mmCIF file of C-alpha atoms in Angstrom:
data_model
loop_
_atom_site.group_PDB
_atom_site.id
_atom_site.type_symbol
_atom_site.label_atom_id
_atom_site.label_comp_id
_atom_site.label_asym_id
_atom_site.label_seq_id
_atom_site.Cartn_x
_atom_site.Cartn_y
_atom_site.Cartn_z
ATOM 1 C CA UNK A 110 -97.010 -186.781 24.413
ATOM 2 C CA UNK A 111 -97.887 -189.314 27.051
ATOM 3 C CA UNK A 112 -99.408 -187.913 30.218
ATOM 4 C CA UNK A 113 -98.273 -188.314 33.798
ATOM 5 C CA UNK A 114 -98.373 -191.924 34.904
ATOM 6 C CA UNK A 115 -98.581 -193.229 38.445
ATOM 7 C CA UNK A 116 -98.151 -196.756 39.735
ATOM 8 C CA UNK A 117 -99.744 -198.580 41.326
ATOM 9 C CA UNK A 118 -103.251 -197.224 40.880
ATOM 10 C CA UNK A 119 -104.614 -198.951 43.953
ATOM 11 C CA UNK A 120 -102.915 -200.223 47.072
ATOM 12 C CA UNK A 121 -104.097 -201.801 50.304
ATOM 13 C CA UNK A 122 -101.738 -201.914 53.257
ATOM 14 C CA UNK A 123 -101.997 -202.493 56.981
ATOM 15 C CA UNK A 124 -100.946 -200.192 59.783
ATOM 16 C CA UNK A 125 -97.232 -200.147 60.422
ATOM 17 C CA UNK A 126 -96.250 -201.166 56.898
ATOM 18 C CA UNK A 127 -94.482 -198.936 54.450
ATOM 19 C CA UNK A 128 -95.345 -198.083 50.877
ATOM 20 C CA UNK A 129 -93.600 -196.664 47.817
ATOM 21 C CA UNK A 130 -95.498 -194.866 45.079
ATOM 22 C CA UNK A 131 -94.084 -194.032 41.672
ATOM 23 C CA UNK A 132 -94.663 -191.179 39.271
ATOM 24 C CA UNK A 133 -93.402 -190.668 35.728
ATOM 25 C CA UNK A 134 -93.788 -187.062 34.550
ATOM 26 C CA UNK A 135 -94.490 -185.828 31.067
ATOM 27 C CA UNK A 136 -91.391 -186.054 28.913
ATOM 28 C CA UNK A 137 -89.331 -182.899 29.291
ATOM 29 C CA UNK A 138 -90.920 -181.850 32.575
ATOM 30 C CA UNK A 139 -88.330 -181.589 35.315
ATOM 31 C CA UNK A 140 -90.537 -180.583 38.239
ATOM 32 C CA UNK A 141 -92.664 -183.138 40.070
ATOM 33 C CA UNK A 142 -94.986 -182.318 42.956
ATOM 34 C CA UNK A 143 -96.878 -184.691 45.225
ATOM 35 C CA UNK A 144 -100.233 -184.051 46.875
ATOM 36 C CA UNK A 145 -102.428 -185.908 49.310
ATOM 37 C CA UNK A 146 -106.143 -185.636 48.607
ATOM 38 C CA UNK A 147 -108.758 -186.527 51.185
ATOM 39 C CA UNK A 148 -112.486 -185.671 51.163
ATOM 40 C CA UNK A 149 -112.263 -183.255 54.071
ATOM 41 C CA UNK A 150 -108.908 -181.594 53.417
ATOM 42 C CA UNK A 151 -108.754 -181.139 49.674
ATOM 43 C CA UNK A 152 -105.341 -181.154 48.014
ATOM 44 C CA UNK A 153 -102.488 -180.892 50.491
ATOM 45 C CA UNK A 154 -98.968 -180.321 49.227
ATOM 46 C CA UNK A 155 -96.393 -182.918 50.232
ATOM 47 C CA UNK A 156 -93.218 -181.943 48.376
ATOM 48 C CA UNK A 157 -91.770 -180.832 45.093
ATOM 49 C CA UNK A 158 -88.679 -182.082 43.310
ATOM 50 C CA UNK A 159 -86.742 -180.377 40.573
ATOM 51 C CA UNK A 160 -83.634 -181.831 38.956
ATOM 52 C CA UNK A 161 -83.318 -184.476 41.683
ATOM 53 C CA UNK A 162 -83.463 -181.892 44.496
ATOM 54 C CA UNK A 163 -86.300 -181.320 46.911
ATOM 55 C CA UNK A 164 -87.261 -177.714 46.310
ATOM 56 C CA UNK A 165 -90.220 -177.358 48.644
ATOM 57 C CA UNK A 166 -91.790 -179.406 51.408
ATOM 58 C CA UNK A 167 -95.261 -179.310 52.909
ATOM 59 C CA UNK A 168 -96.289 -179.732 56.500
ATOM 60 C CA UNK A 169 -96.224 -183.513 56.764
ATOM 61 C CA UNK A 170 -94.356 -185.716 59.265
ATOM 62 C CA UNK A 171 -90.995 -187.226 58.457
ATOM 63 C CA UNK A 172 -92.680 -190.552 57.674
ATOM 64 C CA UNK A 173 -93.383 -189.043 54.275
ATOM 65 C CA UNK A 174 -90.347 -188.834 52.040
ATOM 66 C CA UNK A 175 -89.567 -188.690 48.373
ATOM 67 C CA UNK A 176 -86.887 -188.599 45.778
ATOM 68 C CA UNK A 177 -86.380 -187.873 42.123
ATOM 69 C CA UNK A 178 -84.171 -189.681 39.683
ATOM 70 C CA UNK A 179 -82.049 -188.324 36.858
ATOM 71 C CA UNK A 180 -84.791 -189.165 34.337
ATOM 72 C CA UNK A 181 -87.206 -186.999 36.391
ATOM 73 C CA UNK A 182 -89.209 -189.987 37.598
ATOM 74 C CA UNK A 183 -90.149 -189.595 41.232
ATOM 75 C CA UNK A 184 -91.056 -191.841 44.113
ATOM 76 C CA UNK A 185 -92.648 -191.111 47.433
ATOM 77 C CA UNK A 186 -92.408 -193.337 50.457
ATOM 78 C CA UNK A 187 -94.573 -193.498 53.530
ATOM 79 C CA UNK A 188 -93.236 -195.480 56.458
ATOM 80 C CA UNK A 189 -95.094 -196.792 59.493
ATOM 81 C CA UNK A 190 -98.478 -196.338 57.870
ATOM 82 C CA UNK A 191 -101.382 -194.999 59.913
ATOM 83 C CA UNK A 192 -105.108 -195.270 59.227
ATOM 84 C CA UNK A 193 -105.168 -191.535 58.515
ATOM 85 C CA UNK A 194 -102.778 -192.001 55.600
ATOM 86 C CA UNK A 195 -105.607 -193.473 53.545
ATOM 87 C CA UNK A 196 -106.009 -191.059 50.665
ATOM 88 C CA UNK A 197 -105.564 -190.426 46.973
ATOM 89 C CA UNK A 198 -101.946 -189.496 46.287
ATOM 90 C CA UNK A 199 -101.570 -187.312 43.242
ATOM 91 C CA UNK A 200 -98.428 -186.521 41.365
ATOM 92 C CA UNK A 201 -98.183 -183.486 39.100
ATOM 93 C CA UNK A 202 -95.485 -182.489 36.655
ATOM 94 C CA UNK A 203 -94.701 -178.963 35.543
ATOM 95 C CA UNK A 204 -92.769 -177.589 32.638
ATOM 96 C CA UNK A 205 -91.304 -174.738 34.789
ATOM 97 C CA UNK A 206 -91.527 -172.243 31.987
ATOM 98 C CA UNK A 207 -94.420 -170.171 30.787
ATOM 99 C CA UNK A 208 -97.645 -170.660 32.697
ATOM 100 C CA UNK A 209 -96.312 -173.411 34.983
ATOM 101 C CA UNK A 210 -99.576 -175.273 34.944
ATOM 102 C CA UNK A 211 -99.552 -178.588 36.730
ATOM 103 C CA UNK A 212 -100.400 -181.763 34.840
ATOM 104 C CA UNK A 213 -101.792 -184.332 37.226
ATOM 105 C CA UNK A 214 -101.553 -188.082 37.017
ATOM 106 C CA UNK A 215 -104.519 -190.364 37.774
ATOM 107 C CA UNK A 216 -103.345 -190.866 41.346
ATOM 108 C CA UNK A 217 -102.696 -193.833 43.602
ATOM 109 C CA UNK A 218 -105.558 -194.762 45.920
ATOM 110 C CA UNK A 219 -103.994 -195.969 49.181
ATOM 111 C CA UNK A 220 -106.130 -197.730 51.762
ATOM 112 C CA UNK A 221 -104.625 -198.477 55.164
ATOM 113 C CA UNK A 222 -106.403 -201.124 57.209
ATOM 114 C CA UNK B 223 -98.450 -170.122 56.508
ATOM 115 C CA UNK B 224 -100.374 -169.156 53.448
ATOM 116 C CA UNK B 225 -104.031 -170.121 53.432
ATOM 117 C CA UNK B 226 -106.442 -170.195 50.528
ATOM 118 C CA UNK B 227 -110.107 -170.317 51.449
ATOM 119 C CA UNK B 228 -112.778 -171.292 48.984
ATOM 120 C CA UNK B 229 -116.543 -170.915 49.288
ATOM 121 C CA UNK B 230 -119.004 -172.450 49.037
ATOM 122 C CA UNK B 231 -117.866 -175.993 49.751
ATOM 123 C CA UNK B 232 -120.765 -177.398 47.813
ATOM 124 C CA UNK B 233 -123.481 -176.135 45.496
ATOM 125 C CA UNK B 234 -126.357 -177.896 43.800
ATOM 126 C CA UNK B 235 -128.012 -176.059 40.907
ATOM 127 C CA UNK B 236 -130.558 -176.785 38.227
ATOM 128 C CA UNK B 237 -129.261 -176.931 34.695
ATOM 129 C CA UNK B 238 -129.354 -173.445 33.213
ATOM 130 C CA UNK B 239 -128.733 -171.634 36.500
ATOM 131 C CA UNK B 240 -125.550 -169.676 37.108
ATOM 132 C CA UNK B 241 -122.821 -170.696 39.539
ATOM 133 C CA UNK B 242 -120.016 -168.796 41.273
ATOM 134 C CA UNK B 243 -117.184 -169.963 43.500
ATOM 135 C CA UNK B 244 -114.979 -167.568 45.438
ATOM 136 C CA UNK B 245 -111.380 -167.869 46.496
ATOM 137 C CA UNK B 246 -109.611 -165.768 49.144
ATOM 138 C CA UNK B 247 -105.957 -165.815 50.100
ATOM 139 C CA UNK B 248 -104.451 -164.705 53.401
ATOM 140 C CA UNK B 249 -101.498 -163.243 51.495
ATOM 141 C CA UNK B 250 -100.969 -161.342 48.267
ATOM 142 C CA UNK B 251 -100.569 -163.700 45.362
ATOM 143 C CA UNK B 252 -98.244 -163.666 42.401
ATOM 144 C CA UNK B 253 -100.799 -165.541 40.354
ATOM 145 C CA UNK B 254 -103.754 -167.825 40.756
ATOM 146 C CA UNK B 255 -104.716 -170.936 38.847
ATOM 147 C CA UNK B 256 -108.027 -172.744 38.545
ATOM 148 C CA UNK B 257 -108.479 -176.483 38.135
ATOM 149 C CA UNK B 258 -111.473 -178.748 37.577
ATOM 150 C CA UNK B 259 -111.707 -182.298 38.862
ATOM 151 C CA UNK B 260 -114.484 -184.494 37.499
ATOM 152 C CA UNK B 261 -115.843 -187.222 39.804
ATOM 153 C CA UNK B 262 -113.345 -190.070 39.879
ATOM 154 C CA UNK B 263 -110.822 -188.051 37.909
ATOM 155 C CA UNK B 264 -107.810 -185.896 38.553
ATOM 156 C CA UNK B 265 -107.504 -182.094 38.563
ATOM 157 C CA UNK B 266 -107.195 -180.512 35.138
ATOM 158 C CA UNK B 267 -105.830 -177.013 34.610
ATOM 159 C CA UNK B 268 -108.341 -174.423 33.432
ATOM 160 C CA UNK B 269 -106.604 -171.058 33.513
ATOM 161 C CA UNK B 270 -104.037 -168.813 35.167
ATOM 162 C CA UNK B 271 -104.601 -165.187 36.187
ATOM 163 C CA UNK B 272 -101.619 -162.929 36.778
ATOM 164 C CA UNK B 273 -102.574 -159.271 36.593
ATOM 165 C CA UNK B 274 -104.455 -157.243 39.184
ATOM 166 C CA UNK B 275 -108.111 -156.930 38.143
ATOM 167 C CA UNK B 276 -107.678 -159.405 35.312
ATOM 168 C CA UNK B 277 -110.782 -160.958 33.760
ATOM 169 C CA UNK B 278 -110.620 -163.926 31.413
ATOM 170 C CA UNK B 279 -113.383 -165.830 29.694
ATOM 171 C CA UNK B 280 -113.592 -169.368 28.394
ATOM 172 C CA UNK B 281 -116.974 -169.840 26.722
ATOM 173 C CA UNK B 282 -119.459 -169.842 29.644
ATOM 174 C CA UNK B 283 -116.712 -169.551 32.307
ATOM 175 C CA UNK B 284 -115.543 -166.150 33.566
ATOM 176 C CA UNK B 285 -112.501 -165.858 35.823
ATOM 177 C CA UNK B 286 -111.598 -162.754 37.805
ATOM 178 C CA UNK B 287 -108.554 -161.775 39.836
ATOM 179 C CA UNK B 288 -109.078 -159.102 42.468
ATOM 180 C CA UNK B 289 -107.426 -155.706 42.429
ATOM 181 C CA UNK B 290 -105.431 -156.542 45.556
ATOM 182 C CA UNK B 291 -104.436 -159.934 44.109
ATOM 183 C CA UNK B 292 -105.810 -161.697 47.180
ATOM 184 C CA UNK B 293 -109.086 -162.991 45.827
ATOM 185 C CA UNK B 294 -110.510 -164.574 42.727
ATOM 186 C CA UNK B 295 -113.766 -165.933 41.413
ATOM 187 C CA UNK B 296 -115.053 -168.353 38.817
ATOM 188 C CA UNK B 297 -118.502 -167.766 37.380
ATOM 189 C CA UNK B 298 -120.301 -170.239 35.154
ATOM 190 C CA UNK B 299 -123.229 -168.926 33.133
ATOM 191 C CA UNK B 300 -126.111 -171.262 32.340
ATOM 192 C CA UNK B 301 -124.650 -174.422 33.848
ATOM 193 C CA UNK B 302 -124.778 -177.714 32.008
ATOM 194 C CA UNK B 303 -124.538 -181.255 33.363
ATOM 195 C CA UNK B 304 -121.032 -181.432 31.917
ATOM 196 C CA UNK B 305 -119.978 -178.745 34.421
ATOM 197 C CA UNK B 306 -120.327 -181.220 37.297
ATOM 198 C CA UNK B 307 -117.140 -181.574 39.321
ATOM 199 C CA UNK B 308 -115.002 -179.895 41.938
ATOM 200 C CA UNK B 309 -113.407 -176.566 41.120
ATOM 201 C CA UNK B 310 -110.159 -175.682 42.866
ATOM 202 C CA UNK B 311 -108.298 -172.430 42.997
ATOM 203 C CA UNK B 312 -104.567 -172.534 43.672
ATOM 204 C CA UNK B 313 -102.486 -169.515 44.578
ATOM 205 C CA UNK B 314 -98.788 -168.885 44.317
ATOM 206 C CA UNK B 315 -97.285 -166.450 46.817
ATOM 207 C CA UNK B 316 -95.663 -163.212 45.739
ATOM 208 C CA UNK B 317 -92.152 -164.091 46.898
ATOM 209 C CA UNK B 318 -90.238 -165.554 44.030
ATOM 210 C CA UNK B 319 -90.680 -169.211 43.379
ATOM 211 C CA UNK B 320 -93.100 -170.882 45.742
ATOM 212 C CA UNK B 321 -95.499 -173.761 45.751
ATOM 213 C CA UNK B 322 -99.125 -173.692 44.726
ATOM 214 C CA UNK B 323 -101.490 -173.648 47.682
ATOM 215 C CA UNK B 324 -104.834 -175.175 46.827
ATOM 216 C CA UNK B 325 -108.186 -174.218 48.243
ATOM 217 C CA UNK B 326 -110.384 -177.072 49.430
ATOM 218 C CA UNK B 327 -112.546 -176.762 46.357
ATOM 219 C CA UNK B 328 -116.194 -176.201 45.537
ATOM 220 C CA UNK B 329 -118.159 -179.258 44.500
ATOM 221 C CA UNK B 330 -120.765 -178.425 41.853
ATOM 222 C CA UNK B 331 -123.715 -180.703 41.177
ATOM 223 C CA UNK B 332 -125.998 -179.877 38.258
ATOM 224 C CA UNK B 333 -129.420 -181.483 37.980
ATOM 225 C CA UNK B 334 -131.014 -181.771 34.526
#
C-alpha cells in the first residue's frame, strides 16, 4: 500500500497570502488529522476529518480551515498568513479500527516571509 | 484542556548508555501511543498501551503505562546511534472518541 502523501513538500509565501495544502491518506483510511509542528511547540493538533465531516478541532484561529472529499483526500487552508505560521504541517491518516495508530505523511514545510 | 508533559526535552548519551523519557497527563487516559521521529523525517508509530500497569517490550525498548493511566515511560537499554531522534508520547482521553494529544517530545542524541 502506498503511504500518506502530501503536496507540495515545500512552500514559500509572504505575509497576507493564503495557502492550500493537500493530503492523500492511505487507501481505505477514512480519518485524516492535521498537525502543525514547530521546534518549540512540538506537534499541535489542528483538526480531524472523518467521512467528509470535521470531527474534532484544535485551538487554532479561524484562519485555519480544512475539508475532506468523498475519496478521503483532505485539504487545509490558511488565509492571511502570518510569520508565525511558518512550520511543518503534517497530515496523518488512521484506519479507525483496531489500534488506531496514525500514519504520518512527509509533511509540507511552509515558510512565510 | 488536556495537557501531556514530557521530560526531559533533550538528552545526549554515549552509545551503550541507557535512556528514559517520561510522559505525564493532566487527565486519565484511555490509551497512550509512542512515536519516533528521525531527524528530517516524520513521526512513526512505535506502540500503544491500553491497560493500567501495562509493560511492553520491543527489543531494547521497554514501554510502561502507569497504574493510574496518567503517566508512561519509554526506556531504551544500551542505546545505539540508530536510536537518535525525537520520541513523542500521545495520549487519548478517557471519554469516548477523542483526539490524540502529543507531548512536546524528547530529543535523543547518541554519540558513538
